[in-house]
Each structure stands twice: as structure tokens, then as C-alpha cells.
Amino acid sequence: MQWFAMAAFRREKQAKEELEECGIECFLPMRYQLVNRNGKKYRKLLPAIPTLVFVYSTKERLLLFKKTHPKLQFMTTIYEGKRKIITIPKRQMETFIKVASKFEEDLIYFKLDELNLKAGTKVRVHGTAFDGLEGTLIKIKGKRRKRVVVKIDDLVVVAASEIDPAYISVIEDEDEED
């Protein structure tokens, strides 16, 4: 069992429902967006990352599922010159779900090329809705406070709402404990 990144072009909610009907665990990041329809504005809960659905299963079970649901595709990346299916480590996915599940919070989603995550301090949040969250502390242009950022390798970055520094502690680098 592992987490897979899968694409469901314009059918994220449908794919999630079909996966759940088959007893396959999945996660679809959602967020509220302001929608303008017939001159009226209202908030609507929509997929936060177009096409992307995270699925927790075995590759074999997903291949069987795909035979009857061909519109759901594995997302891939190029690694050492070969195309490789994108999987996400369980711990990293748990952290991402912890942040992305708080769609009522002020979350910001970024493509990987929109942020430079090499600079920044590794931190852990204590208390608040994000208790136990580990990520990188960065300053986002146009925001007063720093935010804790969680990165899913090769896919997406989500920045948690502005968190008071009193609730943040620095994670010491394990390599420096010698």
C-alpha cells in the first residue's frame, strides 16, 4: 500500500466518489473559491489542485480499477531518464492531508517552480489547528507573517495560514547532533 498521485482531468470529484465506492482510500484537496454566477458571487467548495487526486492503494488494485475507469491516470515524472509513477511517502502525505484538510483556513497552493524552498528553517507547530505539523518556514510576498509550507515532492506546495511565532519551534537538524 502506498500513496499515488493520479490525474482525473475535470473529474476529480467523480473519481473520488468512484474510488470510495470501491473501498479505495483517496484524498482530494479542496478549498473555497469565490464564484460569480449570473452576477451573484458566492463561495463554492472546489478541488484546490486541478486534476490531482491522491490514492492510497496497491499498484495492482489500481490497475484493476483503471480497467473500468480509464479516465483516471497515474501521474509520472522522469527519473534517471525513465518515466516513473509518482508515489508519495506515507508520512509526507499524512502531513499534507493535515494541512490541506483545513480548507476553512487561509491556505495557499503553489506550483513547485513558484517557491524556492531551499532557503528556510525546518519547524514544527504546537497547538492551533495544525498541531504537530512539520514543514519549512518561509515569508510569502504580500503577507505579514511567515507561513509553514508543506511540499509534496514533484507535485505541489501548500502554505498553511499565518501562524503566530509563539506556536512554532525549530526542528534541529539530526546531522548536527554529533
mmCIF file with all atom_site columns, C-alpha atoms in Angstrom:
data_model
loop_
_atom_site.group_PDB
_atom_site.id
_atom_site.type_symbol
_atom_site.label_atom_id
_atom_site.label_alt_id
_atom_site.label_comp_id
_atom_site.label_asym_id
_atom_site.label_entity_id
_atom_site.label_seq_id
_atom_site.pdbx_PDB_ins_code
_atom_site.Cartn_x
_atom_site.Cartn_y
_atom_site.Cartn_z
_atom_site.occupancy
_atom_site.B_iso_or_equiv
_atom_site.pdbx_formal_charge
_atom_site.auth_seq_id
_atom_site.auth_comp_id
_atom_site.auth_asym_id
_atom_site.auth_atom_id
_atom_site.pdbx_PDB_model_num
ATOM 1   C CA . MET A 1 1   ? 0.000   0.000  0.000   1.00 0.00 ? 1   MET A CA 1
ATOM 2   C CA . GLN A 1 2   ? 1.267   3.424  -0.939  1.00 0.00 ? 2   GLN A CA 1
ATOM 3   C CA . TRP A 1 3   ? 0.054   6.866  -1.956  1.00 0.00 ? 3   TRP A CA 1
ATOM 4   C CA . PHE A 1 4   ? -0.136  7.542  -5.696  1.00 0.00 ? 4   PHE A CA 1
ATOM 5   C CA . ALA A 1 5   ? -0.638  10.873 -7.439  1.00 0.00 ? 5   ALA A CA 1
ATOM 6   C CA . MET A 1 6   ? -3.313  10.395 -10.091 1.00 0.00 ? 6   MET A CA 1
ATOM 7   C CA . ALA A 1 7   ? -4.875  12.661 -12.690 1.00 0.00 ? 7   ALA A CA 1
ATOM 8   C CA . ALA A 1 8   ? -8.612  12.864 -13.280 1.00 0.00 ? 8   ALA A CA 1
ATOM 9   C CA . PHE A 1 9   ? -8.987  15.638 -15.845 1.00 0.00 ? 9   PHE A CA 1
ATOM 10  C CA . ARG A 1 10  ? -12.040 17.749 -14.896 1.00 0.00 ? 10  ARG A CA 1
ATOM 11  C CA . ARG A 1 11  ? -13.462 14.787 -12.965 1.00 0.00 ? 11  ARG A CA 1
ATOM 12  C CA . GLU A 1 12  ? -11.718 14.962 -9.618  1.00 0.00 ? 12  GLU A CA 1
ATOM 13  C CA . LYS A 1 13  ? -14.890 14.698 -7.502  1.00 0.00 ? 13  LYS A CA 1
ATOM 14  C CA . GLN A 1 14  ? -16.300 11.894 -9.658  1.00 0.00 ? 14  GLN A CA 1
ATOM 15  C CA . ALA A 1 15  ? -13.030 9.950  -9.426  1.00 0.00 ? 15  ALA A CA 1
ATOM 16  C CA . LYS A 1 16  ? -13.009 10.362 -5.629  1.00 0.00 ? 16  LYS A CA 1
ATOM 17  C CA . GLU A 1 17  ? -16.576 9.076  -5.355  1.00 0.00 ? 17  GLU A CA 1
ATOM 18  C CA . GLU A 1 18  ? -15.868 6.069  -7.601  1.00 0.00 ? 18  GLU A CA 1
ATOM 19  C CA . LEU A 1 19  ? -12.703 5.188  -5.692  1.00 0.00 ? 19  LEU A CA 1
ATOM 20  C CA . GLU A 1 20  ? -14.532 5.396  -2.355  1.00 0.00 ? 20  GLU A CA 1
ATOM 21  C CA . GLU A 1 21  ? -17.413 3.246  -3.718  1.00 0.00 ? 21  GLU A CA 1
ATOM 22  C CA . CYS A 1 22  ? -14.814 0.548  -4.444  1.00 0.00 ? 22  CYS A CA 1
ATOM 23  C CA . GLY A 1 23  ? -13.362 0.871  -0.929  1.00 0.00 ? 23  GLY A CA 1
ATOM 24  C CA . ILE A 1 24  ? -10.166 2.577  -2.086  1.00 0.00 ? 24  ILE A CA 1
ATOM 25  C CA . GLU A 1 25  ? -8.895  5.347  0.195   1.00 0.00 ? 25  GLU A CA 1
ATOM 26  C CA . CYS A 1 26  ? -8.213  8.657  -1.517  1.00 0.00 ? 26  CYS A CA 1
ATOM 27  C CA . PHE A 1 27  ? -7.740  12.339 -0.792  1.00 0.00 ? 27  PHE A CA 1
ATOM 28  C CA . LEU A 1 28  ? -8.907  15.282 -2.861  1.00 0.00 ? 28  LEU A CA 1
ATOM 29  C CA . PRO A 1 29  ? -7.603  18.647 -1.591  1.00 0.00 ? 29  PRO A CA 1
ATOM 30  C CA . MET A 1 30  ? -10.469 21.157 -1.566  1.00 0.00 ? 30  MET A CA 1
ATOM 31  C CA . ARG A 1 31  ? -10.752 24.903 -0.940  1.00 0.00 ? 31  ARG A CA 1
ATOM 32  C CA . TYR A 1 32  ? -13.412 27.557 -1.013  1.00 0.00 ? 32  TYR A CA 1
ATOM 33  C CA . GLN A 1 33  ? -13.313 29.854 -4.028  1.00 0.00 ? 33  GLN A CA 1
ATOM 34  C CA . LEU A 1 34  ? -15.397 32.887 -4.887  1.00 0.00 ? 34  LEU A CA 1
ATOM 35  C CA . VAL A 1 35  ? -17.585 32.061 -7.890  1.00 0.00 ? 35  VAL A CA 1
ATOM 36  C CA . ASN A 1 36  ? -19.530 34.581 -9.953  1.00 0.00 ? 36  ASN A CA 1
ATOM 37  C CA . ARG A 1 37  ? -22.701 33.145 -11.486 1.00 0.00 ? 37  ARG A CA 1
ATOM 38  C CA . ASN A 1 38  ? -25.358 35.329 -13.120 1.00 0.00 ? 38  ASN A CA 1
ATOM 39  C CA . GLY A 1 39  ? -23.919 38.416 -11.456 1.00 0.00 ? 39  GLY A CA 1
ATOM 40  C CA . LYS A 1 40  ? -24.051 36.901 -7.960  1.00 0.00 ? 40  LYS A CA 1
ATOM 41  C CA . LYS A 1 41  ? -20.955 35.985 -6.009  1.00 0.00 ? 41  LYS A CA 1
ATOM 42  C CA . TYR A 1 42  ? -20.864 33.036 -3.649  1.00 0.00 ? 42  TYR A CA 1
ATOM 43  C CA . ARG A 1 43  ? -18.353 30.688 -2.041  1.00 0.00 ? 43  ARG A CA 1
ATOM 44  C CA . LYS A 1 44  ? -18.085 27.220 -3.508  1.00 0.00 ? 44  LYS A CA 1
ATOM 45  C CA . LEU A 1 45  ? -16.013 24.263 -2.316  1.00 0.00 ? 45  LEU A CA 1
ATOM 46  C CA . LEU A 1 46  ? -13.884 23.168 -5.305  1.00 0.00 ? 46  LEU A CA 1
ATOM 47  C CA . PRO A 1 47  ? -10.808 20.987 -5.909  1.00 0.00 ? 47  PRO A CA 1
ATOM 48  C CA . ALA A 1 48  ? -7.754  23.004 -4.847  1.00 0.00 ? 48  ALA A CA 1
ATOM 49  C CA . ILE A 1 49  ? -5.383  21.456 -7.399  1.00 0.00 ? 49  ILE A CA 1
ATOM 50  C CA . PRO A 1 50  ? -6.897  20.859 -10.833 1.00 0.00 ? 50  PRO A CA 1
ATOM 51  C CA . THR A 1 51  ? -6.877  17.207 -11.987 1.00 0.00 ? 51  THR A CA 1
ATOM 52  C CA . LEU A 1 52  ? -4.980  15.871 -8.941  1.00 0.00 ? 52  LEU A CA 1
ATOM 53  C CA . VAL A 1 53  ? -6.328  13.043 -6.745  1.00 0.00 ? 53  VAL A CA 1
ATOM 54  C CA . PHE A 1 54  ? -4.196  11.190 -4.199  1.00 0.00 ? 54  PHE A CA 1
ATOM 55  C CA . VAL A 1 55  ? -4.943  7.463  -3.900  1.00 0.00 ? 55  VAL A CA 1
ATOM 56  C CA . TYR A 1 56  ? -3.801  5.024  -1.187  1.00 0.00 ? 56  TYR A CA 1
ATOM 57  C CA . SER A 1 57  ? -3.730  1.505  -2.591  1.00 0.00 ? 57  SER A CA 1
ATOM 58  C CA . THR A 1 58  ? -1.553  -1.125 -4.208  1.00 0.00 ? 58  THR A CA 1
ATOM 59  C CA . LYS A 1 59  ? -0.488  -0.630 -7.801  1.00 0.00 ? 59  LYS A CA 1
ATOM 60  C CA . GLU A 1 60  ? -2.140  -3.934 -8.763  1.00 0.00 ? 60  GLU A CA 1
ATOM 61  C CA . ARG A 1 61  ? -5.530  -2.911 -7.316  1.00 0.00 ? 61  ARG A CA 1
ATOM 62  C CA . LEU A 1 62  ? -5.339  0.458  -9.093  1.00 0.00 ? 62  LEU A CA 1
ATOM 63  C CA . LEU A 1 63  ? -4.528  -1.232 -12.399 1.00 0.00 ? 63  LEU A CA 1
ATOM 64  C CA . LEU A 1 64  ? -7.684  -3.350 -11.988 1.00 0.00 ? 64  LEU A CA 1
ATOM 65  C CA . PHE A 1 65  ? -9.707  -0.246 -11.076 1.00 0.00 ? 65  PHE A CA 1
ATOM 66  C CA . LYS A 1 66  ? -8.386  1.602  -14.150 1.00 0.00 ? 66  LYS A CA 1
ATOM 67  C CA . LYS A 1 67  ? -9.751  -1.114 -16.464 1.00 0.00 ? 67  LYS A CA 1
ATOM 68  C CA . THR A 1 68  ? -13.273 0.112  -15.696 1.00 0.00 ? 68  THR A CA 1
ATOM 69  C CA . HIS A 1 69  ? -12.276 3.747  -15.045 1.00 0.00 ? 69  HIS A CA 1
ATOM 70  C CA . PRO A 1 70  ? -9.786  4.617  -17.804 1.00 0.00 ? 70  PRO A CA 1
ATOM 71  C CA . LYS A 1 71  ? -10.004 8.393  -17.275 1.00 0.00 ? 71  LYS A CA 1
ATOM 72  C CA . LEU A 1 72  ? -8.045  8.112  -14.021 1.00 0.00 ? 72  LEU A CA 1
ATOM 73  C CA . GLN A 1 73  ? -4.328  8.115  -14.916 1.00 0.00 ? 73  GLN A CA 1
ATOM 74  C CA . PHE A 1 74  ? -1.128  7.632  -12.963 1.00 0.00 ? 74  PHE A CA 1
ATOM 75  C CA . MET A 1 75  ? 0.951   10.821 -12.811 1.00 0.00 ? 75  MET A CA 1
ATOM 76  C CA . THR A 1 76  ? 4.562   10.301 -13.792 1.00 0.00 ? 76  THR A CA 1
ATOM 77  C CA . THR A 1 77  ? 7.917   12.033 -13.673 1.00 0.00 ? 77  THR A CA 1
ATOM 78  C CA . ILE A 1 78  ? 11.219  11.448 -15.439 1.00 0.00 ? 78  ILE A CA 1
ATOM 79  C CA . TYR A 1 79  ? 13.812  9.871  -13.141 1.00 0.00 ? 79  TYR A CA 1
ATOM 80  C CA . GLU A 1 80  ? 17.250  8.839  -14.423 1.00 0.00 ? 80  GLU A CA 1
ATOM 81  C CA . GLY A 1 81  ? 15.981  9.046  -17.998 1.00 0.00 ? 81  GLY A CA 1
ATOM 82  C CA . LYS A 1 82  ? 12.967  6.790  -17.386 1.00 0.00 ? 82  LYS A CA 1
ATOM 83  C CA . ARG A 1 83  ? 9.295   7.566  -16.782 1.00 0.00 ? 83  ARG A CA 1
ATOM 84  C CA . LYS A 1 84  ? 8.352   6.700  -13.190 1.00 0.00 ? 84  LYS A CA 1
ATOM 85  C CA . ILE A 1 85  ? 4.929   6.672  -11.477 1.00 0.00 ? 85  ILE A CA 1
ATOM 86  C CA . ILE A 1 86  ? 4.785   9.334  -8.759  1.00 0.00 ? 86  ILE A CA 1
ATOM 87  C CA . THR A 1 87  ? 4.312   7.923  -5.275  1.00 0.00 ? 87  THR A CA 1
ATOM 88  C CA . ILE A 1 88  ? 4.325   9.894  -2.055  1.00 0.00 ? 88  ILE A CA 1
ATOM 89  C CA . PRO A 1 89  ? 5.809   8.638  1.234   1.00 0.00 ? 89  PRO A CA 1
ATOM 90  C CA . LYS A 1 90  ? 3.082   7.926  3.801   1.00 0.00 ? 90  LYS A CA 1
ATOM 91  C CA . ARG A 1 91  ? 4.433   10.339 6.430   1.00 0.00 ? 91  ARG A CA 1
ATOM 92  C CA . GLN A 1 92  ? 4.728   13.164 3.900   1.00 0.00 ? 92  GLN A CA 1
ATOM 93  C CA . MET A 1 93  ? 1.171   12.521 2.700   1.00 0.00 ? 93  MET A CA 1
ATOM 94  C CA . GLU A 1 94  ? -0.164  12.488 6.276   1.00 0.00 ? 94  GLU A CA 1
ATOM 95  C CA . THR A 1 95  ? 1.391   15.917 6.842   1.00 0.00 ? 95  THR A CA 1
ATOM 96  C CA . PHE A 1 96  ? -0.044  17.228 3.572   1.00 0.00 ? 96  PHE A CA 1
ATOM 97  C CA . ILE A 1 97  ? -3.530  15.908 4.429   1.00 0.00 ? 97  ILE A CA 1
ATOM 98  C CA . LYS A 1 98  ? -3.312  17.515 7.869   1.00 0.00 ? 98  LYS A CA 1
ATOM 99  C CA . VAL A 1 99  ? -2.791  20.918 6.243   1.00 0.00 ? 99  VAL A CA 1
ATOM 100 C CA . ALA A 1 100 ? -4.948  20.554 3.123   1.00 0.00 ? 100 ALA A CA 1
ATOM 101 C CA . SER A 1 101 ? -7.932  19.211 5.099   1.00 0.00 ? 101 SER A CA 1
ATOM 102 C CA . LYS A 1 102 ? -8.294  22.586 6.789   1.00 0.00 ? 102 LYS A CA 1
ATOM 103 C CA . PHE A 1 103 ? -9.994  24.175 3.782   1.00 0.00 ? 103 PHE A CA 1
ATOM 104 C CA . GLU A 1 104 ? -11.667 26.736 6.059   1.00 0.00 ? 104 GLU A CA 1
ATOM 105 C CA . GLU A 1 105 ? -8.197  28.056 6.884   1.00 0.00 ? 105 GLU A CA 1
ATOM 106 C CA . ASP A 1 106 ? -6.303  30.553 4.745   1.00 0.00 ? 106 ASP A CA 1
ATOM 107 C CA . LEU A 1 107 ? -4.339  28.071 2.595   1.00 0.00 ? 107 LEU A CA 1
ATOM 108 C CA . ILE A 1 108 ? -2.328  28.951 -0.472  1.00 0.00 ? 108 ILE A CA 1
ATOM 109 C CA . TYR A 1 109 ? -1.349  26.342 -3.067  1.00 0.00 ? 109 TYR A CA 1
ATOM 110 C CA . PHE A 1 110 ? 1.758   26.805 -5.211  1.00 0.00 ? 110 PHE A CA 1
ATOM 111 C CA . LYS A 1 111 ? 3.352   25.029 -8.128  1.00 0.00 ? 111 LYS A CA 1
ATOM 112 C CA . LEU A 1 112 ? 6.871   23.900 -7.274  1.00 0.00 ? 112 LEU A CA 1
ATOM 113 C CA . ASP A 1 113 ? 8.508   26.486 -9.531  1.00 0.00 ? 113 ASP A CA 1
ATOM 114 C CA . GLU A 1 114 ? 6.738   29.354 -7.714  1.00 0.00 ? 114 GLU A CA 1
ATOM 115 C CA . LEU A 1 115 ? 8.738   28.970 -4.487  1.00 0.00 ? 115 LEU A CA 1
ATOM 116 C CA . ASN A 1 116 ? 12.363  28.482 -3.564  1.00 0.00 ? 116 ASN A CA 1
ATOM 117 C CA . LEU A 1 117 ? 12.210  26.035 -0.681  1.00 0.00 ? 117 LEU A CA 1
ATOM 118 C CA . LYS A 1 118 ? 15.959  25.544 -0.330  1.00 0.00 ? 118 LYS A CA 1
ATOM 119 C CA . ALA A 1 119 ? 16.142  28.548 1.962   1.00 0.00 ? 119 ALA A CA 1
ATOM 120 C CA . GLY A 1 120 ? 14.150  28.302 5.171   1.00 0.00 ? 120 GLY A CA 1
ATOM 121 C CA . THR A 1 121 ? 14.077  26.794 8.600   1.00 0.00 ? 121 THR A CA 1
ATOM 122 C CA . LYS A 1 122 ? 12.537  23.408 9.381   1.00 0.00 ? 122 LYS A CA 1
ATOM 123 C CA . VAL A 1 123 ? 9.853   23.928 12.014  1.00 0.00 ? 123 VAL A CA 1
ATOM 124 C CA . ARG A 1 124 ? 7.119   22.163 13.996  1.00 0.00 ? 124 ARG A CA 1
ATOM 125 C CA . VAL A 1 125 ? 3.797   23.737 15.021  1.00 0.00 ? 125 VAL A CA 1
ATOM 126 C CA . HIS A 1 126 ? 2.464   23.267 18.572  1.00 0.00 ? 126 HIS A CA 1
ATOM 127 C CA . GLY A 1 127 ? -1.185  23.926 19.335  1.00 0.00 ? 127 GLY A CA 1
ATOM 128 C CA . THR A 1 128 ? -3.557  25.551 16.807  1.00 0.00 ? 128 THR A CA 1
ATOM 129 C CA . ALA A 1 129 ? -5.407  23.587 14.127  1.00 0.00 ? 129 ALA A CA 1
ATOM 130 C CA . PHE A 1 130 ? -2.014  22.491 12.730  1.00 0.00 ? 130 PHE A CA 1
ATOM 131 C CA . ASP A 1 131 ? -0.641  20.892 15.910  1.00 0.00 ? 131 ASP A CA 1
ATOM 132 C CA . GLY A 1 132 ? 2.270   18.580 15.077  1.00 0.00 ? 132 GLY A CA 1
ATOM 133 C CA . LEU A 1 133 ? 2.671   19.881 11.523  1.00 0.00 ? 133 LEU A CA 1
ATOM 134 C CA . GLU A 1 134 ? 6.266   19.873 10.288  1.00 0.00 ? 134 GLU A CA 1
ATOM 135 C CA . GLY A 1 135 ? 7.391   21.968 7.353   1.00 0.00 ? 135 GLY A CA 1
ATOM 136 C CA . THR A 1 136 ? 9.567   24.855 6.224   1.00 0.00 ? 136 THR A CA 1
ATOM 137 C CA . LEU A 1 137 ? 9.072   28.406 7.471   1.00 0.00 ? 137 LEU A CA 1
ATOM 138 C CA . ILE A 1 138 ? 9.056   30.973 4.653   1.00 0.00 ? 138 ILE A CA 1
ATOM 139 C CA . LYS A 1 139 ? 7.916   34.520 4.000   1.00 0.00 ? 139 LYS A CA 1
ATOM 140 C CA . ILE A 1 140 ? 5.379   34.851 1.203   1.00 0.00 ? 140 ILE A CA 1
ATOM 141 C CA . LYS A 1 141 ? 5.348   38.110 -0.711  1.00 0.00 ? 141 LYS A CA 1
ATOM 142 C CA . GLY A 1 142 ? 2.432   40.310 0.305   1.00 0.00 ? 142 GLY A CA 1
ATOM 143 C CA . LYS A 1 143 ? 1.795   38.556 3.634   1.00 0.00 ? 143 LYS A CA 1
ATOM 144 C CA . ARG A 1 144 ? 2.718   39.995 7.045   1.00 0.00 ? 144 ARG A CA 1
ATOM 145 C CA . ARG A 1 145 ? 3.712   36.847 8.854   1.00 0.00 ? 145 ARG A CA 1
ATOM 146 C CA . LYS A 1 146 ? 5.712   33.858 7.795   1.00 0.00 ? 146 LYS A CA 1
ATOM 147 C CA . ARG A 1 147 ? 3.872   30.653 6.898   1.00 0.00 ? 147 ARG A CA 1
ATOM 148 C CA . VAL A 1 148 ? 4.668   26.991 7.339   1.00 0.00 ? 148 VAL A CA 1
ATOM 149 C CA . VAL A 1 149 ? 4.957   25.277 3.965   1.00 0.00 ? 149 VAL A CA 1
ATOM 150 C CA . VAL A 1 150 ? 4.446   21.568 3.233   1.00 0.00 ? 150 VAL A CA 1
ATOM 151 C CA . LYS A 1 151 ? 5.859   20.188 -0.013  1.00 0.00 ? 151 LYS A CA 1
ATOM 152 C CA . ILE A 1 152 ? 4.801   17.033 -1.838  1.00 0.00 ? 152 ILE A CA 1
ATOM 153 C CA . ASP A 1 153 ? 7.801   16.015 -3.947  1.00 0.00 ? 153 ASP A CA 1
ATOM 154 C CA . ASP A 1 154 ? 7.492   16.770 -7.677  1.00 0.00 ? 154 ASP A CA 1
ATOM 155 C CA . LEU A 1 155 ? 3.879   17.961 -7.338  1.00 0.00 ? 155 LEU A CA 1
ATOM 156 C CA . VAL A 1 156 ? 2.645   20.766 -5.166  1.00 0.00 ? 156 VAL A CA 1
ATOM 157 C CA . VAL A 1 157 ? 3.306   23.017 -2.188  1.00 0.00 ? 157 VAL A CA 1
ATOM 158 C CA . VAL A 1 158 ? 0.673   24.190 0.299   1.00 0.00 ? 158 VAL A CA 1
ATOM 159 C CA . ALA A 1 159 ? 1.244   27.061 2.707   1.00 0.00 ? 159 ALA A CA 1
ATOM 160 C CA . ALA A 1 160 ? -0.670  26.934 5.982   1.00 0.00 ? 160 ALA A CA 1
ATOM 161 C CA . SER A 1 161 ? -2.388  30.019 7.313   1.00 0.00 ? 161 SER A CA 1
ATOM 162 C CA . GLU A 1 162 ? -0.284  32.596 9.047   1.00 0.00 ? 162 GLU A CA 1
ATOM 163 C CA . ILE A 1 163 ? 0.794   31.065 12.334  1.00 0.00 ? 163 ILE A CA 1
ATOM 164 C CA . ASP A 1 164 ? 1.800   33.072 15.383  1.00 0.00 ? 164 ASP A CA 1
ATOM 165 C CA . PRO A 1 165 ? 5.539   32.537 16.087  1.00 0.00 ? 165 PRO A CA 1
ATOM 166 C CA . ALA A 1 166 ? 4.684   31.558 19.681  1.00 0.00 ? 166 ALA A CA 1
ATOM 167 C CA . TYR A 1 167 ? 3.315   28.258 18.330  1.00 0.00 ? 167 TYR A CA 1
ATOM 168 C CA . ILE A 1 168 ? 6.370   27.397 16.229  1.00 0.00 ? 168 ILE A CA 1
ATOM 169 C CA . SER A 1 169 ? 9.579   25.636 17.292  1.00 0.00 ? 169 SER A CA 1
ATOM 170 C CA . VAL A 1 170 ? 12.684  24.968 15.236  1.00 0.00 ? 170 VAL A CA 1
ATOM 171 C CA . ILE A 1 171 ? 13.482  21.351 14.362  1.00 0.00 ? 171 ILE A CA 1
ATOM 172 C CA . GLU A 1 172 ? 17.169  20.742 14.977  1.00 0.00 ? 172 GLU A CA 1
ATOM 173 C CA . ASP A 1 173 ? 18.988  19.060 12.111  1.00 0.00 ? 173 ASP A CA 1
ATOM 174 C CA . GLU A 1 174 ? 19.735  15.443 13.129  1.00 0.00 ? 174 GLU A CA 1
ATOM 175 C CA . ASP A 1 175 ? 23.061  15.590 11.257  1.00 0.00 ? 175 ASP A CA 1
ATOM 176 C CA . GLU A 1 176 ? 24.345  18.317 13.585  1.00 0.00 ? 176 GLU A CA 1
ATOM 177 C CA . GLU A 1 177 ? 23.943  16.270 16.793  1.00 0.00 ? 177 GLU A CA 1
ATOM 178 C CA . ASP A 1 178 ? 27.456  14.747 16.651  1.00 0.00 ? 178 ASP A CA 1
#
